[in-house]
Amino acid sequence: MLWIALSWTAFYGLHSLLLLDGVRLRIMGAFSLEPRQYRLAYNVISAITLLIAFWVTWKVPSTPLFDQNGFIRVIGLFGMLSGAWLAKRAFRSYSFPEFMGLHEETQMPLNIQGMNRYMRHPLYTASLMVFWSAVLFFATMTMLLIALITTVYVQVGYRLEEKRMVRHFGKTYEEYQKQVPPLFPRWR
């Protein structure tokens, strides 16, 4: 379990660390990278560390968390599919080539369309849905550990992202923060 915790913590930690402006600017300067090149390298590093985390998770045996039945598995599957659906819907508001670093990023206004009308960080919400639903579906200590680590990452990650967005969009983002919750939509 230690290796699983270390691999997922390394993935999430590196993922957040490389997004910090100071770190990003230092690396870009040290390697003479353009923003698009940095974004591409960032995504490659993220993909590799994520694959390593999944590989370690797959290789290390896990103990059952609880006796599950078909109904609990169906709920878990529904939650994972719902999280995947949310992620797919959230990505509609972004340019995938720009997001991946394949095209030059354009300076766009604050995006409050699509799922961003209901929550500021729908991709983080989707991650929480997928991993906590996976706890029900797989019912293992491993999945519980990964869901807990993911929850900590989301709490730290979205706050770091918020600071960056306020620096970038200023008062416009602060008003958006007042109107739209970070992770879960308001029930009206």
PDB file of C-alpha atoms in Angstrom, residues 5-94:
ATOM      1  CA  ALA A   5       0.306   5.939  -1.821  1.00  0.00           C
ATOM      2  CA  LEU A   6       3.727   7.131  -2.987  1.00  0.00           C
ATOM      3  CA  SER A   7       2.949   6.714  -6.695  1.00  0.00           C
ATOM      4  CA  TRP A   8      -0.383   8.575  -6.521  1.00  0.00           C
ATOM      5  CA  THR A   9       1.038  11.273  -4.252  1.00  0.00           C
ATOM      6  CA  ALA A  10       3.959  11.705  -6.668  1.00  0.00           C
ATOM      7  CA  PHE A  11       1.566  11.985  -9.621  1.00  0.00           C
ATOM      8  CA  TYR A  12      -0.674  14.553  -7.951  1.00  0.00           C
ATOM      9  CA  GLY A  13       2.221  16.412  -6.317  1.00  0.00           C
ATOM     10  CA  LEU A  14       4.172  16.733  -9.555  1.00  0.00           C
ATOM     11  CA  HIS A  15       0.973  17.637 -11.390  1.00  0.00           C
ATOM     12  CA  SER A  16       0.390  20.585  -9.027  1.00  0.00           C
ATOM     13  CA  LEU A  17       4.041  21.582  -8.615  1.00  0.00           C
ATOM     14  CA  LEU A  18       4.589  21.939 -12.360  1.00  0.00           C
ATOM     15  CA  LEU A  19       1.580  24.267 -12.617  1.00  0.00           C
ATOM     16  CA  LEU A  20       2.958  26.772 -10.111  1.00  0.00           C
ATOM     17  CA  ASP A  21       3.933  29.942 -11.963  1.00  0.00           C
ATOM     18  CA  GLY A  22       7.379  30.185 -10.340  1.00  0.00           C
ATOM     19  CA  VAL A  23       8.262  26.580 -11.165  1.00  0.00           C
ATOM     20  CA  ARG A  24       6.837  26.844 -14.678  1.00  0.00           C
ATOM     21  CA  LEU A  25       8.771  30.043 -15.443  1.00  0.00           C
ATOM     22  CA  ARG A  26      12.037  28.633 -14.049  1.00  0.00           C
ATOM     23  CA  ILE A  27      11.773  25.475 -16.118  1.00  0.00           C
ATOM     24  CA  MET A  28      10.772  27.410 -19.233  1.00  0.00           C
ATOM     25  CA  GLY A  29      13.783  29.686 -18.761  1.00  0.00           C
ATOM     26  CA  ALA A  30      16.223  26.876 -17.993  1.00  0.00           C
ATOM     27  CA  PHE A  31      15.225  24.885 -21.078  1.00  0.00           C
ATOM     28  CA  SER A  32      14.254  27.815 -23.353  1.00  0.00           C
ATOM     29  CA  LEU A  33      10.711  26.517 -23.729  1.00  0.00           C
ATOM     30  CA  GLU A  34       7.795  28.390 -25.235  1.00  0.00           C
ATOM     31  CA  PRO A  35       4.470  28.133 -23.333  1.00  0.00           C
ATOM     32  CA  ARG A  36       3.105  25.596 -25.830  1.00  0.00           C
ATOM     33  CA  GLN A  37       6.227  23.439 -25.480  1.00  0.00           C
ATOM     34  CA  TYR A  38       5.988  23.581 -21.685  1.00  0.00           C
ATOM     35  CA  ARG A  39       2.309  22.610 -21.779  1.00  0.00           C
ATOM     36  CA  LEU A  40       3.108  19.645 -24.030  1.00  0.00           C
ATOM     37  CA  ALA A  41       5.998  18.529 -21.777  1.00  0.00           C
ATOM     38  CA  TYR A  42       3.767  18.975 -18.715  1.00  0.00           C
ATOM     39  CA  ASN A  43       1.107  16.727 -20.255  1.00  0.00           C
ATOM     40  CA  VAL A  44       3.657  14.081 -21.259  1.00  0.00           C
ATOM     41  CA  ILE A  45       5.105  14.046 -17.717  1.00  0.00           C
ATOM     42  CA  SER A  46       1.577  13.879 -16.267  1.00  0.00           C
ATOM     43  CA  ALA A  47       0.640  10.984 -18.546  1.00  0.00           C
ATOM     44  CA  ILE A  48       3.801   9.046 -17.679  1.00  0.00           C
ATOM     45  CA  THR A  49       3.409   9.531 -13.918  1.00  0.00           C
ATOM     46  CA  LEU A  50      -0.291   8.625 -14.135  1.00  0.00           C
ATOM     47  CA  LEU A  51       0.558   5.434 -16.030  1.00  0.00           C
ATOM     48  CA  ILE A  52       3.144   4.594 -13.383  1.00  0.00           C
ATOM     49  CA  ALA A  53       0.560   5.139 -10.617  1.00  0.00           C
ATOM     50  CA  PHE A  54      -1.928   2.857 -12.398  1.00  0.00           C
ATOM     51  CA  TRP A  55       0.782   0.250 -13.022  1.00  0.00           C
ATOM     52  CA  VAL A  56       1.823   0.216  -9.359  1.00  0.00           C
ATOM     53  CA  THR A  57      -1.850   0.006  -8.356  1.00  0.00           C
ATOM     54  CA  TRP A  58      -2.346  -2.966 -10.676  1.00  0.00           C
ATOM     55  CA  LYS A  59       0.801  -4.772  -9.483  1.00  0.00           C
ATOM     56  CA  VAL A  60       0.296  -4.437  -5.725  1.00  0.00           C
ATOM     57  CA  PRO A  61      -2.283  -6.822  -4.232  1.00  0.00           C
ATOM     58  CA  SER A  62      -5.157  -5.252  -2.324  1.00  0.00           C
ATOM     59  CA  THR A  63      -7.375  -6.427   0.482  1.00  0.00           C
ATOM     60  CA  PRO A  64     -11.156  -6.314   0.282  1.00  0.00           C
ATOM     61  CA  LEU A  65     -12.786  -3.358   1.973  1.00  0.00           C
ATOM     62  CA  PHE A  66     -16.261  -4.861   2.420  1.00  0.00           C
ATOM     63  CA  ASP A  67     -18.472  -7.621   1.075  1.00  0.00           C
ATOM     64  CA  GLN A  68     -20.109  -6.186  -1.970  1.00  0.00           C
ATOM     65  CA  ASN A  69     -23.159  -7.251  -3.855  1.00  0.00           C
ATOM     66  CA  GLY A  70     -24.357  -6.613  -7.382  1.00  0.00           C
ATOM     67  CA  PHE A  71     -26.408  -3.592  -6.364  1.00  0.00           C
ATOM     68  CA  ILE A  72     -23.405  -1.788  -4.844  1.00  0.00           C
ATOM     69  CA  ARG A  73     -21.333  -2.590  -7.937  1.00  0.00           C
ATOM     70  CA  VAL A  74     -24.083  -1.132 -10.162  1.00  0.00           C
ATOM     71  CA  ILE A  75     -24.128   2.061  -8.079  1.00  0.00           C
ATOM     72  CA  GLY A  76     -20.335   2.252  -8.356  1.00  0.00           C
ATOM     73  CA  LEU A  77     -20.436   1.672 -12.115  1.00  0.00           C
ATOM     74  CA  PHE A  78     -23.147   4.312 -12.526  1.00  0.00           C
ATOM     75  CA  GLY A  79     -21.061   6.797 -10.523  1.00  0.00           C
ATOM     76  CA  MET A  80     -17.908   6.107 -12.548  1.00  0.00           C
ATOM     77  CA  LEU A  81     -19.808   6.483 -15.830  1.00  0.00           C
ATOM     78  CA  SER A  82     -21.439   9.679 -14.552  1.00  0.00           C
ATOM     79  CA  GLY A  83     -18.021  11.082 -13.631  1.00  0.00           C
ATOM     80  CA  ALA A  84     -16.682  10.170 -17.086  1.00  0.00           C
ATOM     81  CA  TRP A  85     -19.718  11.830 -18.669  1.00  0.00           C
ATOM     82  CA  LEU A  86     -19.125  14.981 -16.607  1.00  0.00           C
ATOM     83  CA  ALA A  87     -15.465  15.077 -17.665  1.00  0.00           C
ATOM     84  CA  LYS A  88     -16.453  14.687 -21.326  1.00  0.00           C
ATOM     85  CA  ARG A  89     -19.022  17.481 -21.008  1.00  0.00           C
ATOM     86  CA  ALA A  90     -16.531  19.716 -19.198  1.00  0.00           C
ATOM     87  CA  PHE A  91     -13.939  19.264 -21.960  1.00  0.00           C
ATOM     88  CA  ARG A  92     -16.408  20.648 -24.499  1.00  0.00           C
ATOM     89  CA  SER A  93     -15.680  24.123 -23.123  1.00  0.00           C
ATOM     90  CA  TYR A  94     -11.962  23.835 -23.874  1.00  0.00           C
TER      91      TYR A  94
END
